mmCIF file of C-alpha atoms in Angstrom:
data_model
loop_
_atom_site.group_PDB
_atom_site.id
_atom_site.type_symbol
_atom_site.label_atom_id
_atom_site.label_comp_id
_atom_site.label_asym_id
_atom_site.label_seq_id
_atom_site.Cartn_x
_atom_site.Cartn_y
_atom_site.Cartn_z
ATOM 1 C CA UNK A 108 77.519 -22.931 -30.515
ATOM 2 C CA UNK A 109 73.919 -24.095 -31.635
ATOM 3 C CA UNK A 110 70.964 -23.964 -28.245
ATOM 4 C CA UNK A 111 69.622 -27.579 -27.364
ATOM 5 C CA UNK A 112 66.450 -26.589 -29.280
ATOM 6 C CA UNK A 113 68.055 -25.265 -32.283
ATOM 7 C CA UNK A 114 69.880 -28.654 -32.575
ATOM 8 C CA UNK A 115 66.758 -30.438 -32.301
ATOM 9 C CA UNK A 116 64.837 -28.946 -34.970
ATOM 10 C CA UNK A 117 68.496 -28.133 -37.054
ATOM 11 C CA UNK A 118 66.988 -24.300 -38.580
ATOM 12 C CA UNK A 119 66.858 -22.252 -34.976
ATOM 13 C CA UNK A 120 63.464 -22.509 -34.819
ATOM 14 C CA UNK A 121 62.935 -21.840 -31.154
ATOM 15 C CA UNK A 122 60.624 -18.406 -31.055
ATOM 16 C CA UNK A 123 57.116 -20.444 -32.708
ATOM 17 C CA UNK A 124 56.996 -22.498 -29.182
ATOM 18 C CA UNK A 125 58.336 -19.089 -26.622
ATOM 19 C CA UNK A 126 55.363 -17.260 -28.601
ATOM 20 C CA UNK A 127 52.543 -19.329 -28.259
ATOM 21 C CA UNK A 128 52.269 -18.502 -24.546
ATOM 22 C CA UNK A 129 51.865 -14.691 -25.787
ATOM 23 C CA UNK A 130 49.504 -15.483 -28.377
ATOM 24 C CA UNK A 131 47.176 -17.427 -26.161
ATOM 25 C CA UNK A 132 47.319 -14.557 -23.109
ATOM 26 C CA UNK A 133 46.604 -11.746 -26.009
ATOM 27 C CA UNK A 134 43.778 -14.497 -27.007
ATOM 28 C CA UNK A 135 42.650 -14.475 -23.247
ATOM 29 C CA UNK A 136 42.181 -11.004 -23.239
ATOM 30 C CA UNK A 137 40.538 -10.563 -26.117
ATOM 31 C CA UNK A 138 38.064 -12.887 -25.945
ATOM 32 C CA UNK A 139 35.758 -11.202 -22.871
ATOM 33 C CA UNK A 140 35.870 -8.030 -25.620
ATOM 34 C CA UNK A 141 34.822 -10.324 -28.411
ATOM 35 C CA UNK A 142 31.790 -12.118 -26.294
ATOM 36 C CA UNK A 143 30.576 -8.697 -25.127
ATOM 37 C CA UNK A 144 30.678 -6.811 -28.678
ATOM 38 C CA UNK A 145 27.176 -7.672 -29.564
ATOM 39 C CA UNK A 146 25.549 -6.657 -26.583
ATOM 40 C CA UNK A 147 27.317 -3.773 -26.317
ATOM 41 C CA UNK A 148 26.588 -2.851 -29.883
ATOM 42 C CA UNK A 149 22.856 -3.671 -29.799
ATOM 43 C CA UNK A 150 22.184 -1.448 -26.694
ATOM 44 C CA UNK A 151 24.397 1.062 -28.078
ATOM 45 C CA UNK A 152 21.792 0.867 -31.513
ATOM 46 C CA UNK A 153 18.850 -0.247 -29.768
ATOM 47 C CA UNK A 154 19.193 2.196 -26.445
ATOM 48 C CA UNK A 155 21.161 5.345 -27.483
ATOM 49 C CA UNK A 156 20.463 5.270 -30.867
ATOM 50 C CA UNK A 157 16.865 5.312 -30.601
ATOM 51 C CA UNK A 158 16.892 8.003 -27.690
ATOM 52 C CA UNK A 159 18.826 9.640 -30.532
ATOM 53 C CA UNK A 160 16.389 9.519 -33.280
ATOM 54 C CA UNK A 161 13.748 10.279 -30.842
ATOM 55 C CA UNK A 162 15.334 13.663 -30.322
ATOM 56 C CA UNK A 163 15.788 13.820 -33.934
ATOM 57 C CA UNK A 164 12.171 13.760 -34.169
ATOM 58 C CA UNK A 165 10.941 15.933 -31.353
ATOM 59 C CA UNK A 166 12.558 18.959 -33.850
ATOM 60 C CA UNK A 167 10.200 17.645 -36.802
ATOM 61 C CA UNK A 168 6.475 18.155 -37.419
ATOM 62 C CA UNK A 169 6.230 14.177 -37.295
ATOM 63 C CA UNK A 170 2.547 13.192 -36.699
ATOM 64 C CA UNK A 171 1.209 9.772 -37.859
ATOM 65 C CA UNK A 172 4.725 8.762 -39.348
ATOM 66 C CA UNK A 173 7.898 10.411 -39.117
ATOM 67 C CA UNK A 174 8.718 13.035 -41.328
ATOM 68 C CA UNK A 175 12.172 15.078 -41.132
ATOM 69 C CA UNK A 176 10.642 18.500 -42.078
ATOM 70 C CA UNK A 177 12.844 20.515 -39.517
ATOM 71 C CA UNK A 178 10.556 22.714 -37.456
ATOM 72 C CA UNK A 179 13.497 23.381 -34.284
ATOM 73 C CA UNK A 180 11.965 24.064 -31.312
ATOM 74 C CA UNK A 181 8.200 24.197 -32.400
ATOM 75 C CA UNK A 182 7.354 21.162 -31.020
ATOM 76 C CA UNK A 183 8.362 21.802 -27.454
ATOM 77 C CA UNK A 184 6.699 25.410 -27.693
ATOM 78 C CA UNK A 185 3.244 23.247 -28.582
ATOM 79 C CA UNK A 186 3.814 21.092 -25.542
ATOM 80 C CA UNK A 187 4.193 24.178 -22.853
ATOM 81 C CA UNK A 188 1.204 25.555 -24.219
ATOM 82 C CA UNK A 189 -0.644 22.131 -23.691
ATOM 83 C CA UNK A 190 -2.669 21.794 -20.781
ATOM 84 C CA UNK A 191 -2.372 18.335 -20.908
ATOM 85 C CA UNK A 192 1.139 18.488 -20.545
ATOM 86 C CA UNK A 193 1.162 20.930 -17.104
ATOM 87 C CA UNK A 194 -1.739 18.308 -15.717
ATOM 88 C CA UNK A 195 0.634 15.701 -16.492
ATOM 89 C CA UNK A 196 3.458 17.581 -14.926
ATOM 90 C CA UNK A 197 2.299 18.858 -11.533
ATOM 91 C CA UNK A 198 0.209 15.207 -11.322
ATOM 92 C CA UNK A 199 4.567 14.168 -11.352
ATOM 93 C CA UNK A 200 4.826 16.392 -8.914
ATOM 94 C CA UNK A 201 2.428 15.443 -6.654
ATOM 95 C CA UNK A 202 3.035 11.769 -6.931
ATOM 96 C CA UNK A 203 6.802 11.730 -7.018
ATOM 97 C CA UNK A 204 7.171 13.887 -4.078
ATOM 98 C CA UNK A 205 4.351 11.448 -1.967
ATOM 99 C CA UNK A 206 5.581 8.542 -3.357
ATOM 100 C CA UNK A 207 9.408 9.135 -2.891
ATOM 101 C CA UNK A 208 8.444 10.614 0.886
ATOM 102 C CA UNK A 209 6.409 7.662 2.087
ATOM 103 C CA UNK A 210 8.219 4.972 0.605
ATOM 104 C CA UNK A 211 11.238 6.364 2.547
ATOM 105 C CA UNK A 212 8.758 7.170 6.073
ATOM 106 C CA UNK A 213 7.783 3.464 6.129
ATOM 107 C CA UNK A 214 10.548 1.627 4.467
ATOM 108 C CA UNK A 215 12.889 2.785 7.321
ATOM 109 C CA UNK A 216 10.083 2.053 9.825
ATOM 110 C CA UNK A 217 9.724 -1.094 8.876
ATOM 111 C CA UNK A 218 13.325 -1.773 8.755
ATOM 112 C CA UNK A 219 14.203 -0.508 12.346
ATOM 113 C CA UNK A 220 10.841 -2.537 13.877
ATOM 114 C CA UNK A 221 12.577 -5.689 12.021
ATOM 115 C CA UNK A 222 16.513 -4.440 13.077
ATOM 116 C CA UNK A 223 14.505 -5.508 16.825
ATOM 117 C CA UNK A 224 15.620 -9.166 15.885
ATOM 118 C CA UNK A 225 11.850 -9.653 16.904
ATOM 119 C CA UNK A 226 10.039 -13.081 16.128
ATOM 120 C CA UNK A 227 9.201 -14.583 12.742
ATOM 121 C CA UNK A 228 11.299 -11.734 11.227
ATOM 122 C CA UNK A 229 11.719 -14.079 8.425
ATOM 123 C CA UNK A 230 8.160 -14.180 7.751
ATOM 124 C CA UNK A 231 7.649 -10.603 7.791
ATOM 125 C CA UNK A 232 10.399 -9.481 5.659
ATOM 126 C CA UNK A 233 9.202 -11.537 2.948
ATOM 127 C CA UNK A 234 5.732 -10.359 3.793
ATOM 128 C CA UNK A 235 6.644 -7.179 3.216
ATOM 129 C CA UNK A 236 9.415 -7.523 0.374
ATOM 130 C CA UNK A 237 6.780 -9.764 -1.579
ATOM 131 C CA UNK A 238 4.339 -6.756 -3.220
ATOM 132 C CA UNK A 239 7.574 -6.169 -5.156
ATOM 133 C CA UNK A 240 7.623 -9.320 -7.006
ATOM 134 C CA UNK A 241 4.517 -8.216 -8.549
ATOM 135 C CA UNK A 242 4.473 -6.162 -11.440
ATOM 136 C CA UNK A 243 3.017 -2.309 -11.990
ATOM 137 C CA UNK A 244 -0.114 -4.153 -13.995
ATOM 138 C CA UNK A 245 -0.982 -6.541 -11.370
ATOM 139 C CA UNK A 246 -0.613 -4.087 -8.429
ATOM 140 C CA UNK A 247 -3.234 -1.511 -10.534
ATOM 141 C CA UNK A 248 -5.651 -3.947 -11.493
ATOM 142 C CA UNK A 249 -6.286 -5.169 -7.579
ATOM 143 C CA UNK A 250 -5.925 -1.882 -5.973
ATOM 144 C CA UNK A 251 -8.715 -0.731 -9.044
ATOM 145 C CA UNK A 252 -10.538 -3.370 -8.177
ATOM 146 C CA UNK A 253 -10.255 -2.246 -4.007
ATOM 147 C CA UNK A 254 -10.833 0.969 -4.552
ATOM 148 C CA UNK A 255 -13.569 0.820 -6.938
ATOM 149 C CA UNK A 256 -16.679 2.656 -5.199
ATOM 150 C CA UNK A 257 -19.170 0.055 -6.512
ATOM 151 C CA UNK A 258 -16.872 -3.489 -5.494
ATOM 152 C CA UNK A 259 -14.023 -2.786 -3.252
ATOM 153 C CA UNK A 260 -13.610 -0.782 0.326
ATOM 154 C CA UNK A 261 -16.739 1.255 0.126
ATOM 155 C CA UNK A 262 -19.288 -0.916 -0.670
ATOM 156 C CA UNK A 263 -17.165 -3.302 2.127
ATOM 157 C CA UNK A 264 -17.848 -1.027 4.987
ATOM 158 C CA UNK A 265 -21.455 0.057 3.779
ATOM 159 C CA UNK A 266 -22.276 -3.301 3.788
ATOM 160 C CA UNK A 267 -20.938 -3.404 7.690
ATOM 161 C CA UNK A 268 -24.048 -1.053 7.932
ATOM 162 C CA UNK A 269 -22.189 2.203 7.465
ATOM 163 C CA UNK A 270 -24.250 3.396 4.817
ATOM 164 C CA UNK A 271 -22.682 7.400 4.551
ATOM 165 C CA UNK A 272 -19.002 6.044 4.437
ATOM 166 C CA UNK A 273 -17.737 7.207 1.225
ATOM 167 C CA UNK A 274 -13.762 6.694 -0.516
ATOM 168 C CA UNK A 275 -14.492 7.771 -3.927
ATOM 169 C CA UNK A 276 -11.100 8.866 -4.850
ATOM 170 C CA UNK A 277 -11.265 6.402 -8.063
ATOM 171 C CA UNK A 278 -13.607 8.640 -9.840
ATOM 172 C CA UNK A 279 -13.179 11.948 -8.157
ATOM 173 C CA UNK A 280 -10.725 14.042 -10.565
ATOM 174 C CA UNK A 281 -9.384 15.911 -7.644
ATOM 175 C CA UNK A 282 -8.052 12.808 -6.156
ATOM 176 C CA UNK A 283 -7.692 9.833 -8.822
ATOM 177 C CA UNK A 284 -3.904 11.285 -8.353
ATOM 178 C CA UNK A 285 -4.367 10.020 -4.751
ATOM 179 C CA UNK A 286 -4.747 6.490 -5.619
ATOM 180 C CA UNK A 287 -1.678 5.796 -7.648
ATOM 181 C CA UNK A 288 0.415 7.015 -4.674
ATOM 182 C CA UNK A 289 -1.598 4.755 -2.869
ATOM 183 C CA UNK A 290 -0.629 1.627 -4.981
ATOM 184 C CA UNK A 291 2.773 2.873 -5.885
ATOM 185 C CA UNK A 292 3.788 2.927 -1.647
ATOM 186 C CA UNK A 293 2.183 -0.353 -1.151
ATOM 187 C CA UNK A 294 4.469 -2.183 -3.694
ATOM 188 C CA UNK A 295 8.230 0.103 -3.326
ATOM 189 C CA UNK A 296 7.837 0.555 0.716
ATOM 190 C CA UNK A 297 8.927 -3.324 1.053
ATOM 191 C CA UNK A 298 11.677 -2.458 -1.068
ATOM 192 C CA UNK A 299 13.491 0.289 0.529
ATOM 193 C CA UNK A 300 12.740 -1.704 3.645
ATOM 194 C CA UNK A 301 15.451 -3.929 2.803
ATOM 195 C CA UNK A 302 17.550 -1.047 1.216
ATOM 196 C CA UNK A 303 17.489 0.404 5.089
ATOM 197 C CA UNK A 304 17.878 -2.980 6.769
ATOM 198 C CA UNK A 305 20.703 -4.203 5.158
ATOM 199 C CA UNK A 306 22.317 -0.787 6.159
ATOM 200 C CA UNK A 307 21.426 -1.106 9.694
ATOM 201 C CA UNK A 308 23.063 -4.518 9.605
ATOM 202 C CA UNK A 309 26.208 -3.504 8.247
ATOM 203 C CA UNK A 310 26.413 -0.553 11.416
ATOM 204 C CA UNK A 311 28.966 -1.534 14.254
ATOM 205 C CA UNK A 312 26.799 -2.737 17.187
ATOM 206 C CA UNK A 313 29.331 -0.728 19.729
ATOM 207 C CA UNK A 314 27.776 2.314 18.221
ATOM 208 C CA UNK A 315 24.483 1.517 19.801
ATOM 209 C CA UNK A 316 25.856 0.357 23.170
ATOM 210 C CA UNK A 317 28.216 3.465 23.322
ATOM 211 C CA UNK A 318 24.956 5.362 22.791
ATOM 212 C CA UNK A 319 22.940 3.373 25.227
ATOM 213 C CA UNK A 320 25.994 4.256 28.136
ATOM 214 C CA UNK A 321 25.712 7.961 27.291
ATOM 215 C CA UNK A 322 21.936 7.407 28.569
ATOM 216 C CA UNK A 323 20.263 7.830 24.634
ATOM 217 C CA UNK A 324 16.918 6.334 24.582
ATOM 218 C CA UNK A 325 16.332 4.057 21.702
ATOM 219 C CA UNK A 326 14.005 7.022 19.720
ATOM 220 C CA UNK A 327 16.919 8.967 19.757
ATOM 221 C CA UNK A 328 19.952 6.578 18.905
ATOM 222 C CA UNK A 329 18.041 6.296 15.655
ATOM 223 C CA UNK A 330 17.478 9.261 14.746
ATOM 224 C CA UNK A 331 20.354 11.287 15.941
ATOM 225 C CA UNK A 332 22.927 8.543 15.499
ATOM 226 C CA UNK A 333 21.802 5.636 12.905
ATOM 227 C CA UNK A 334 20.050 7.497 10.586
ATOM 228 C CA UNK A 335 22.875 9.942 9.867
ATOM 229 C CA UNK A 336 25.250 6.751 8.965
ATOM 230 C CA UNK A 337 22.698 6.079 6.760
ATOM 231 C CA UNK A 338 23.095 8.648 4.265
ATOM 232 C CA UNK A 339 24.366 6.699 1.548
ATOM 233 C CA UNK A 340 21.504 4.321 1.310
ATOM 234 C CA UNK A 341 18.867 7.103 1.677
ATOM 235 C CA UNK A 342 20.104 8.742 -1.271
ATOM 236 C CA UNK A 343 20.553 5.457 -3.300
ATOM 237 C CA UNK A 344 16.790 4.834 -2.420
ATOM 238 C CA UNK A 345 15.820 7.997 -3.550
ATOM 239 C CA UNK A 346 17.300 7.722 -6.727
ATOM 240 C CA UNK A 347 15.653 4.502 -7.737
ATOM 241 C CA UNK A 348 12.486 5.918 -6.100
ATOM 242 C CA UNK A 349 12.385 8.702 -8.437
ATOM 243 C CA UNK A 350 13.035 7.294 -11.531
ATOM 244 C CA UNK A 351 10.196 4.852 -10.698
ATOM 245 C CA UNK A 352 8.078 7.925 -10.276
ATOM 246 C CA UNK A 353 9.245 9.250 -13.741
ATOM 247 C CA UNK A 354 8.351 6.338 -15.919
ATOM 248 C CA UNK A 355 5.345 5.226 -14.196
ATOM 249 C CA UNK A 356 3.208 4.085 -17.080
ATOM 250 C CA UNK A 357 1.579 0.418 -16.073
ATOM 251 C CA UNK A 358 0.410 1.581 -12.622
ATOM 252 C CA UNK A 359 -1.228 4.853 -14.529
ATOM 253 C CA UNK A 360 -3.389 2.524 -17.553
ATOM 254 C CA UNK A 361 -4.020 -0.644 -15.073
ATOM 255 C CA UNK A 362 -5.601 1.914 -12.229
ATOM 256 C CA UNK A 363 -6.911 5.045 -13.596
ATOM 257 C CA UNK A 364 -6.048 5.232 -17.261
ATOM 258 C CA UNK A 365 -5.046 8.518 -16.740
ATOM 259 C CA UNK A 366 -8.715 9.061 -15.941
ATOM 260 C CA UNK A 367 -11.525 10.680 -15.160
ATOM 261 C CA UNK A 368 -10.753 12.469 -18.428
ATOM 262 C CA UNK A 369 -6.901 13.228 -17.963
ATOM 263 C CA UNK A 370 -7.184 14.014 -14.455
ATOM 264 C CA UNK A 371 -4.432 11.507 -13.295
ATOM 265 C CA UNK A 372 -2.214 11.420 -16.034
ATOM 266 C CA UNK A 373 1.712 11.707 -15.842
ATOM 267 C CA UNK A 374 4.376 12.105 -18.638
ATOM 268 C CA UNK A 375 4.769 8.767 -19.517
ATOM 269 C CA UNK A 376 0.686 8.563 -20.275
ATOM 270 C CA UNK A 377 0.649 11.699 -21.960
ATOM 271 C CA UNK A 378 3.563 10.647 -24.413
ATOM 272 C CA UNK A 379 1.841 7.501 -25.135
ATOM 273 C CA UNK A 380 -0.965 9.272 -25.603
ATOM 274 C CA UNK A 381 -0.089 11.535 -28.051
ATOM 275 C CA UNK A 382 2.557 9.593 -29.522
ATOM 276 C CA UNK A 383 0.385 6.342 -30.105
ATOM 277 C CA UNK A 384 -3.325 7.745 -30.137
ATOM 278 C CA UNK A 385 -3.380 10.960 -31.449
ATOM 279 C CA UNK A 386 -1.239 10.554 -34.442
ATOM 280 C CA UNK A 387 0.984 13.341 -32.754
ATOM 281 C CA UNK A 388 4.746 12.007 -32.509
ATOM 282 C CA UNK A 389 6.528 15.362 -32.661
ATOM 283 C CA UNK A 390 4.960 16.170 -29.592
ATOM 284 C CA UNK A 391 5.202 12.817 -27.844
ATOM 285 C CA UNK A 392 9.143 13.069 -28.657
ATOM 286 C CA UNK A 393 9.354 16.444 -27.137
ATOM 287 C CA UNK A 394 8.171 14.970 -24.013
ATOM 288 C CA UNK A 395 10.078 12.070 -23.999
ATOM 289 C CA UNK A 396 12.835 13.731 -24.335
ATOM 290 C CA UNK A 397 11.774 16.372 -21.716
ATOM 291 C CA UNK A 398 11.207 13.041 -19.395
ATOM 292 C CA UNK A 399 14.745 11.876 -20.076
ATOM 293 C CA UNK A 400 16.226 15.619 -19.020
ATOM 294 C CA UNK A 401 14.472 14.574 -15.966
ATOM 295 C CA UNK A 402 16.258 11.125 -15.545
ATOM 296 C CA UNK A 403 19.518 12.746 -16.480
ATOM 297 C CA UNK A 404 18.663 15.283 -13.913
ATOM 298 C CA UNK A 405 18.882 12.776 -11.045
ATOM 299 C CA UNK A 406 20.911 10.334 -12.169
ATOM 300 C CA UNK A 407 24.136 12.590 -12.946
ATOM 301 C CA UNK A 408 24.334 13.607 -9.428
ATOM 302 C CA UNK A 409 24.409 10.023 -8.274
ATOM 303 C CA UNK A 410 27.144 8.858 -10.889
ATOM 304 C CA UNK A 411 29.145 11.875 -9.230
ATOM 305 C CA UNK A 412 28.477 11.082 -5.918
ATOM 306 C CA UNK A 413 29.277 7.523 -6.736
ATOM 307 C CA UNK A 414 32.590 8.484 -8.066
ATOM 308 C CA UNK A 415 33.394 11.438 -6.143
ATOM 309 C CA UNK A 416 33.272 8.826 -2.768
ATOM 310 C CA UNK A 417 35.326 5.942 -4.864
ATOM 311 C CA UNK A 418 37.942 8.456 -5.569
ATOM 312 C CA UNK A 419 38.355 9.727 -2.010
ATOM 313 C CA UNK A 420 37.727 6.403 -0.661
#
C-alpha cells in the first residue's frame, strides 16, 4: 500500500523534500569554508609564499633585481663576514635583553601598585596603557626630539642654570643603542602592565588572606606566592616582547636612523639597508631569513607550551 505522500504526488516522490534538510546542513557547513577561502589563500600567497621566495633568493647572487643564478650558501657566508651585520646583531642583543627585562620590571610594578584598588585607578591605567596607542614612528620622533642635545632634556636643565649637565646619548655611538631601549620601555611597559593585571585579577583572593594569616608581609606574598601563579602570563609577555624586539624597524629610522654611522642599527635596518639602498638583495634575504629563524626560535616553544597545557588541561 502507497505512503500518504506517494499518493499525493502519484510517482513516490517523497526523498526530494526528506533531502533538502541534508542539502541545506551540508550548505551550512560549507559556507564558513567558502567565505574564508580567499583570505586564507591570499595570506597563504601573500605571507608564506613570499617568505618562500625570499629564501629562494637569499641562495642567489640577487643584487639590484632578482636573479636565480644559484650561489647556495654564499650569501649567508658574506653576511657573517659583515661587520655590519655583528653591529646589528649584538645592538639585538643589547636591546632585546633591556627591553624584554624592563618592560617586564615595571609592567608588573605597575600592575601590583594598581592591584592596591588605589584611587583614580581608572585614570592611571589608561595613563599608562595610552603610549601604546601610538605607533613606533610617533614614539621615535618625540623621544628624538627629547633627547636631542641641542632641543630636548639637556638644553632643558642647562637652561635651569646647570650649564655642565650633559645626556648626549643621541649622538654618542657608544650609547645611541641606549635610547631606543629608552623609547621602546616607555611605549610596551603600559602594555604588559595590563598583561600582569588582568592576571592578578583572575588570582583567588583567599590566596592572599591565607598568606596574610600565615604572617607574610605584603613584599613577600608577591613575590613568593603571586608571582609564581603568574607564570603563564610572564612567558606570554615575553614572547610578544621579543618579537617586538626582533622587527623593530620604525623606532630604529624615526630615532636614530641606525645612526651615528651604523652605530644603532638592528637586523631589520640592516636588511632594509642592504636590501633597498645598496642594491644588495641576496644579502638582505639572508638576513631576513636569519631574522625569521629567530621568530621561529621563540615562537615554536610557545605553540608547544600552548598545546602541551591544552592537552593536559
Amino acid at each position: 500500500m502507497k505512503s500518504p505522500s506517494t499518493l499525493a504526488t502519484g510517482t513516490g516522490r517523497a526523498r526530494p523534500a526528506a533531502s533538502a534538510p541534508a542539502i541545506t546542513a551540508h550548505l551550512q557547513a560549507w559556507l564558513p569554508k567558502l567565505v574564508l577561502a580567499p583570505s586564507v589563500l591570499i595570506s597563504l600567497f601573500f605571507v608564506y609564499g613570499f617568505m618562500l621566495w625570499t629564501f629562494v633568493l637569499s641562495l642567489t647572487d640577487s643584487r639590484l633585481l632578482p636573479s636565480y643564478d644559484f650561489v647556495g650558501g654564499a650569501q649567508y657566508a658574506r653576511l657573517m663576514a659583515n661587520d655590519r651585520w655583528w653591529v646589528a646583531a649584538t645592538n639585538l642583543g643589547v636591546f632585546g635583553a633591556l627591553f624584554v627585562g624592563l618592560c617586564l620590571v615595571l609592567g608588573a610594578g605597575l600592575a601590583i601598585l594598581l592591584d592596591q584598588r588605589i584611587r583614580q585607578e581608572g585614570a592611571l591605567r589608561t595613563i599608562y596603557l595610552y603610549p601604546m596607542a601610538l605607533s613606533f614612528i610617533v614614539t621615535g620622533v618625540v623621544w628624538k626630539w627629547l633627547l636631542n642635545p641641542g632641543l630636548g632634556l639637556q638644553a632643558m636643565v642647562r637652561g635651569w642654570g646647570f650649564e655642565t649637565f650633559t645626556f648626549d646619548w643621541l649622538v654618542d655611538p657608544d650609547m645611541a643603542v641606549y635610547t631606543l631601549v629608552i623609547a621602546a620601555v616607555w611605549q610596551a611597559s603600559g602594555f604588559v602592565m595590563a598583561l600582569f593585571l588582568a592576571g592578578l585579577r583572575g588570582i583567588d583572593d583567599s590566596i592572599f588572606k591565607a598568606a596574610q594569616l600565615d604572617g607574610a608581609s605584603l613584599p613577600r606574598i608577591y613575590w613568593r606566592v603571586i608571582l609564581p601563579c603568574l607564570r603563564p602570563v610572564v612567558f606570554s609577555a615575553v614572547m610578544i616582547l621579543s618579537h617586538i624586539a626582533i622587527k623593530s624597524f620604525d623606532l630604529v629610522v624615526a630615532l636614530t636612523g641606525g645612526g651615528p654611522g651604523y652605530a644603532s642599527d638592528l637586523p631589520a635596518t640592516f636588511m632594509y639597508a642592504h636590501s633597498f639602498s645598496r642594491a644588495q638583495i641576496g644579502l638582505g634575504s639572508a638576513s631576513a631569513i636569519l631574522m625569521l629563524g629567530g621568530v621561529l626560535a621563540i615562537l615554536i616553544p610557545y605553540l608547544y607550551s600552548e598545546l602541551r597545557s591544552r592537552r593536559h588541561g
